[in-house]
Amino acid sequence: QVQLVESGGGLVKPGGSLRLSCAASGFTFSDYYMSWIRQAPGKGLEWISYISISGNTKYYPDSVKGRFTISRDNAKNSLYLQMNSLRAEDTALYYCTREGRMGDYVFDYWGQGTLVTVSS
Amino acid sequence: IQLTQSPSSLSASVGDRVTITCRASQDISSYLAWYQQKPGKAPKLLIYAASTLQSGVPSRYSGSGSGTDFTLTISSLQPEDFATYYCQQLNSYLLTFGGGTKVEIK
């Protein structure tokens, strides 16, 4: 079965960096576009990055552009999110998601999330 | 593209018909999805392309609309349906979600 398992979250000081990982299994990872979506405590969902199958196309919203970098290693079935210059407002649960076959930007599988806390 | 969901919360009883609306700030054709999220769990895809039910989702769920106005309807609310529901626009690669609608037990 499809599994997405995030790791790498934790407590970091403002201005610090963190790298999240997502281990994918149960499907051919190299056939799917992937995204990261986050959810601040008690808040709604915010899409924060998207990567194509090859890794050549990446999208970000303005809130993280220039600070976050999405990448993937198809040989390792893994998705990554490098987060730099972290701010308190980046505190959230970060989900790894798979774009399904039913159309662009529809997320049919989600991991359970990894919590990032930015605090001094 | 901004998505505005209403109401932000509602109370309903088992067996009730529930309707949630999602309004887009510009025309997004039928490029809309709905997700359900239960406390402590990841969101689950319910509907895509505004009205297409994801495999395995009960038929009491339905979606409608196009352009800027969309609805998610639960025809007969079941105990397992108490959750928060989010719409998501798929029209632009700058993806956005609605603010969510929490469905609570009356």
CSV table of C-alpha atoms in Angstrom, one decimal:
chain,number,residue,atom,x,y,z
A,1,GLN,CA,0.0,0.0,0.0
A,2,VAL,CA,1.0,3.6,-0.6
A,3,GLN,CA,3.0,5.0,2.3
A,4,LEU,CA,4.6,8.4,2.8
A,5,VAL,CA,6.6,8.8,6.0
A,6,GLU,CA,8.0,12.2,7.0
A,7,SER,CA,10.9,12.8,9.3
A,8,GLY,CA,13.3,15.6,10.3
A,9,GLY,CA,11.0,17.9,12.2
A,10,GLY,CA,11.9,19.3,15.5
A,11,LEU,CA,12.6,22.5,17.5
A,12,VAL,CA,14.8,25.1,15.8
A,13,LYS,CA,15.6,28.7,16.6
A,14,PRO,CA,14.5,31.6,14.5
A,15,GLY,CA,16.9,32.0,11.6
A,16,GLY,CA,17.9,28.4,11.7
A,17,SER,CA,17.6,25.6,9.2
A,18,LEU,CA,16.0,22.2,9.0
A,19,ARG,CA,15.8,19.5,6.3
A,20,LEU,CA,12.7,17.4,6.1
A,21,SER,CA,12.6,14.0,4.4
A,22,CYS,CA,9.7,11.9,3.1
A,23,ALA,CA,10.2,8.2,2.4
A,24,ALA,CA,7.8,6.9,-0.2
A,25,SER,CA,6.8,3.2,-0.7
A,26,GLY,CA,4.1,1.2,-2.2
A,27,PHE,CA,4.1,2.9,-5.6
A,28,THR,CA,6.6,4.0,-8.3
A,29,PHE,CA,7.8,7.2,-6.8
A,30,SER,CA,9.5,8.4,-10.0
A,31,ASP,CA,6.1,8.4,-11.8
A,32,TYR,CA,4.5,11.0,-9.6
A,33,TYR,CA,4.6,14.7,-8.9
A,34,MET,CA,5.0,15.5,-5.2
A,35,SER,CA,4.3,18.5,-2.9
A,36,TRP,CA,4.7,19.6,0.7
A,37,ILE,CA,1.7,21.1,2.5
A,38,ARG,CA,1.8,22.5,6.0
A,39,GLN,CA,-0.7,23.2,8.8
A,40,ALA,CA,0.0,25.6,11.6
A,41,PRO,CA,-1.4,24.5,15.0
A,42,GLY,CA,-5.2,24.9,15.0
A,43,LYS,CA,-5.1,26.5,11.5
A,44,GLY,CA,-5.9,25.5,7.9
A,45,LEU,CA,-3.8,24.0,5.1
A,46,GLU,CA,-1.1,25.8,3.2
A,47,TRP,CA,0.6,24.4,0.1
A,48,ILE,CA,4.3,25.3,0.2
A,49,SER,CA,6.1,23.5,-2.6
A,50,TYR,CA,5.7,21.3,-5.6
A,51,ILE,CA,8.1,19.3,-7.7
A,52,SER,CA,7.8,17.6,-11.0
A,53,ILE,CA,8.8,14.0,-11.7
A,54,SER,CA,12.2,14.9,-13.0
A,55,GLY,CA,12.8,17.6,-10.4
A,56,ASN,CA,13.3,20.2,-13.0
A,57,THR,CA,10.1,22.2,-12.3
A,58,LYS,CA,9.5,23.5,-8.8
A,59,TYR,CA,6.9,25.9,-7.5
A,60,TYR,CA,6.6,27.9,-4.3
A,61,PRO,CA,4.2,30.4,-2.8
A,62,ASP,CA,5.7,33.8,-1.9
A,63,SER,CA,5.6,32.9,1.8
A,64,VAL,CA,8.5,30.5,1.5
A,65,LYS,CA,10.1,31.4,-1.9
A,66,GLY,CA,13.8,32.0,-1.5
A,67,ARG,CA,13.9,30.3,1.9
A,68,PHE,CA,12.6,26.7,1.2
A,69,THR,CA,13.9,24.3,-1.5
A,70,ILE,CA,12.1,21.1,-2.5
A,71,SER,CA,14.1,18.3,-4.1
A,72,ARG,CA,13.7,14.6,-4.7
A,73,ASP,CA,15.9,11.5,-5.2
A,74,ASN,CA,14.0,9.0,-7.4
A,75,ALA,CA,16.6,6.4,-6.8
A,76,LYS,CA,16.0,6.6,-3.1
A,77,ASN,CA,12.2,7.1,-3.3
A,78,SER,CA,12.6,10.2,-1.3
A,79,LEU,CA,11.3,13.7,-1.2
A,80,TYR,CA,13.0,16.5,0.7
A,81,LEU,CA,12.4,20.1,1.9
A,82,GLN,CA,15.3,22.2,2.9
A,83,MET,CA,14.1,25.1,5.1
A,84,ASN,CA,16.4,28.1,5.8
A,85,SER,CA,15.9,31.4,7.6
A,86,LEU,CA,13.1,29.9,9.6
A,87,ARG,CA,10.5,32.1,11.3
A,88,ALA,CA,8.0,31.6,14.1
A,89,GLU,CA,5.3,31.6,11.5
A,90,ASP,CA,6.8,28.5,9.9
A,91,THR,CA,5.8,26.5,13.0
A,92,ALA,CA,3.5,23.8,11.6
A,93,LEU,CA,2.9,20.2,10.8
A,94,TYR,CA,4.5,19.5,7.5
A,95,TYR,CA,2.8,16.9,5.2
A,96,CYS,CA,4.4,15.1,2.3
A,97,THR,CA,1.8,14.6,-0.4
A,98,ARG,CA,1.4,12.7,-3.7
A,99,GLU,CA,-0.3,14.2,-6.8
A,100,GLY,CA,-2.7,11.5,-8.0
A,101,ARG,CA,-3.6,10.5,-11.5
A,102,MET,CA,-7.0,12.2,-11.4
A,103,GLY,CA,-5.6,15.6,-12.4
A,104,ASP,CA,-3.1,18.2,-11.8
A,105,TYR,CA,-2.6,19.2,-8.2
A,106,VAL,CA,-5.0,16.7,-6.6
A,107,PHE,CA,-3.4,15.1,-3.6
A,108,ASP,CA,-4.6,11.5,-3.2
A,109,TYR,CA,-2.1,10.4,-0.5
A,110,TRP,CA,-0.7,12.2,2.5
A,111,GLY,CA,1.8,11.3,5.1
A,112,GLN,CA,1.1,11.7,8.8
A,113,GLY,CA,3.3,14.8,9.0
A,114,THR,CA,6.3,15.9,10.9
A,115,LEU,CA,6.2,18.8,13.3
A,116,VAL,CA,8.4,21.8,13.0
A,117,THR,CA,8.6,24.3,15.9
A,118,VAL,CA,10.4,27.6,15.4
A,119,SER,CA,11.1,29.2,18.8
A,120,SER,CA,13.8,30.8,20.8
B,1,ILE,CA,-6.8,32.8,-6.1
B,2,GLN,CA,-8.7,33.2,-2.7
B,3,LEU,CA,-11.1,30.6,-1.6
B,4,THR,CA,-13.8,31.5,0.9
B,5,GLN,CA,-15.7,28.7,2.7
B,6,SER,CA,-18.9,29.1,4.5
B,7,PRO,CA,-19.9,28.5,7.1
B,8,SER,CA,-16.7,28.2,9.1
B,9,SER,CA,-18.5,25.8,11.4
B,10,LEU,CA,-21.8,24.2,11.8
B,11,SER,CA,-23.7,21.9,14.2
B,12,ALA,CA,-25.8,19.1,12.8
B,13,SER,CA,-27.4,15.9,13.8
B,14,VAL,CA,-26.9,12.4,12.4
B,15,GLY,CA,-29.2,12.0,9.4
B,16,ASP,CA,-29.1,15.7,8.5
B,17,ARG,CA,-28.4,17.0,5.1
B,18,VAL,CA,-25.3,19.3,5.2
B,19,THR,CA,-24.1,21.7,2.6
B,20,ILE,CA,-20.8,23.6,2.6
B,21,THR,CA,-20.0,26.3,0.1
B,22,CYS,CA,-16.7,27.4,-1.4
B,23,ARG,CA,-16.4,30.6,-3.4
B,24,ALA,CA,-13.4,31.4,-5.5
B,25,SER,CA,-12.1,34.9,-6.1
B,26,GLN,CA,-12.0,34.2,-9.9
B,27,ASP,CA,-13.2,31.7,-12.3
B,28,ILE,CA,-11.6,28.3,-11.8
B,29,SER,CA,-13.9,26.3,-14.1
B,30,SER,CA,-14.2,22.9,-12.4
B,31,TYR,CA,-10.7,22.8,-10.9
B,32,LEU,CA,-11.7,22.2,-7.3
B,33,ALA,CA,-11.2,19.4,-4.8
B,34,TRP,CA,-12.6,18.7,-1.4
B,35,TYR,CA,-10.8,17.1,1.5
B,36,GLN,CA,-11.9,15.8,4.9
B,37,GLN,CA,-9.7,16.0,8.0
B,38,LYS,CA,-10.4,14.4,11.3
B,39,PRO,CA,-8.6,15.5,14.5
B,40,GLY,CA,-5.0,14.3,14.6
B,41,LYS,CA,-5.2,12.8,11.1
B,42,ALA,CA,-4.0,13.8,7.6
B,43,PRO,CA,-6.6,15.2,5.2
B,44,LYS,CA,-8.3,12.7,2.9
B,45,LEU,CA,-9.4,13.4,-0.7
B,46,LEU,CA,-13.2,13.2,-1.1
B,47,ILE,CA,-13.9,14.9,-4.4
B,48,TYR,CA,-12.0,16.3,-7.4
B,49,ALA,CA,-12.9,18.1,-10.6
B,50,ALA,CA,-15.7,19.7,-8.5
B,51,SER,CA,-18.0,16.7,-8.6
B,52,THR,CA,-16.1,13.4,-9.1
B,53,LEU,CA,-16.1,11.2,-6.1
B,54,GLN,CA,-12.7,9.7,-5.2
B,55,SER,CA,-12.7,5.9,-5.1
B,56,GLY,CA,-13.9,4.5,-1.9
B,57,VAL,CA,-15.7,7.6,-0.7
B,58,PRO,CA,-19.4,7.0,0.3
B,59,SER,CA,-22.0,8.1,-2.2
B,60,ARG,CA,-23.7,10.3,0.4
B,61,TYR,CA,-21.0,12.8,-0.5
B,62,SER,CA,-21.5,14.9,-3.6
B,63,GLY,CA,-19.9,18.0,-5.1
B,64,SER,CA,-21.3,20.5,-7.5
B,65,GLY,CA,-20.5,23.9,-9.1
B,66,SER,CA,-18.3,25.6,-11.6
B,67,GLY,CA,-16.8,28.9,-12.2
B,68,THR,CA,-16.6,30.6,-8.8
B,69,ASP,CA,-19.3,28.9,-6.7
B,70,PHE,CA,-19.1,25.3,-5.4
B,71,THR,CA,-20.8,23.1,-2.9
B,72,LEU,CA,-20.1,20.0,-1.0
B,73,THR,CA,-23.2,18.1,0.2
B,74,ILE,CA,-23.5,15.3,2.7
B,75,SER,CA,-26.9,13.8,2.0
B,76,SER,CA,-27.4,12.1,5.4
B,77,LEU,CA,-24.7,12.9,8.0
B,78,GLN,CA,-23.2,9.9,9.7
B,79,PRO,CA,-21.2,9.8,13.0
B,80,GLU,CA,-17.9,9.3,11.1
B,81,ASP,CA,-18.5,12.5,9.0
B,82,PHE,CA,-17.9,14.9,11.9
B,83,ALA,CA,-14.7,16.5,10.8
B,84,THR,CA,-13.3,19.6,9.1
B,85,TYR,CA,-13.7,20.0,5.4
B,86,TYR,CA,-11.4,22.0,3.0
B,87,CYS,CA,-11.8,23.0,-0.6
B,88,GLN,CA,-8.7,23.4,-2.8
B,89,GLN,CA,-8.4,25.1,-6.1
B,90,LEU,CA,-6.4,23.4,-8.9
B,91,ASN,CA,-6.6,26.1,-11.5
B,92,SER,CA,-3.3,27.6,-10.8
B,93,TYR,CA,0.0,26.2,-9.7
B,94,LEU,CA,-0.1,28.6,-6.8
B,95,LEU,CA,-2.4,26.3,-5.0
B,96,THR,CA,-4.7,27.5,-2.3
B,97,PHE,CA,-7.1,26.0,0.2
B,98,GLY,CA,-10.3,27.4,1.8
B,99,GLY,CA,-10.2,28.2,5.5
B,100,GLY,CA,-12.1,25.1,6.4
B,101,THR,CA,-15.6,24.2,7.7
B,102,LYS,CA,-15.8,22.3,11.0
B,103,VAL,CA,-18.9,20.0,11.2
B,104,GLU,CA,-19.8,19.3,14.8
B,105,ILE,CA,-22.4,17.2,16.5
B,106,LYS,CA,-25.5,19.1,17.6
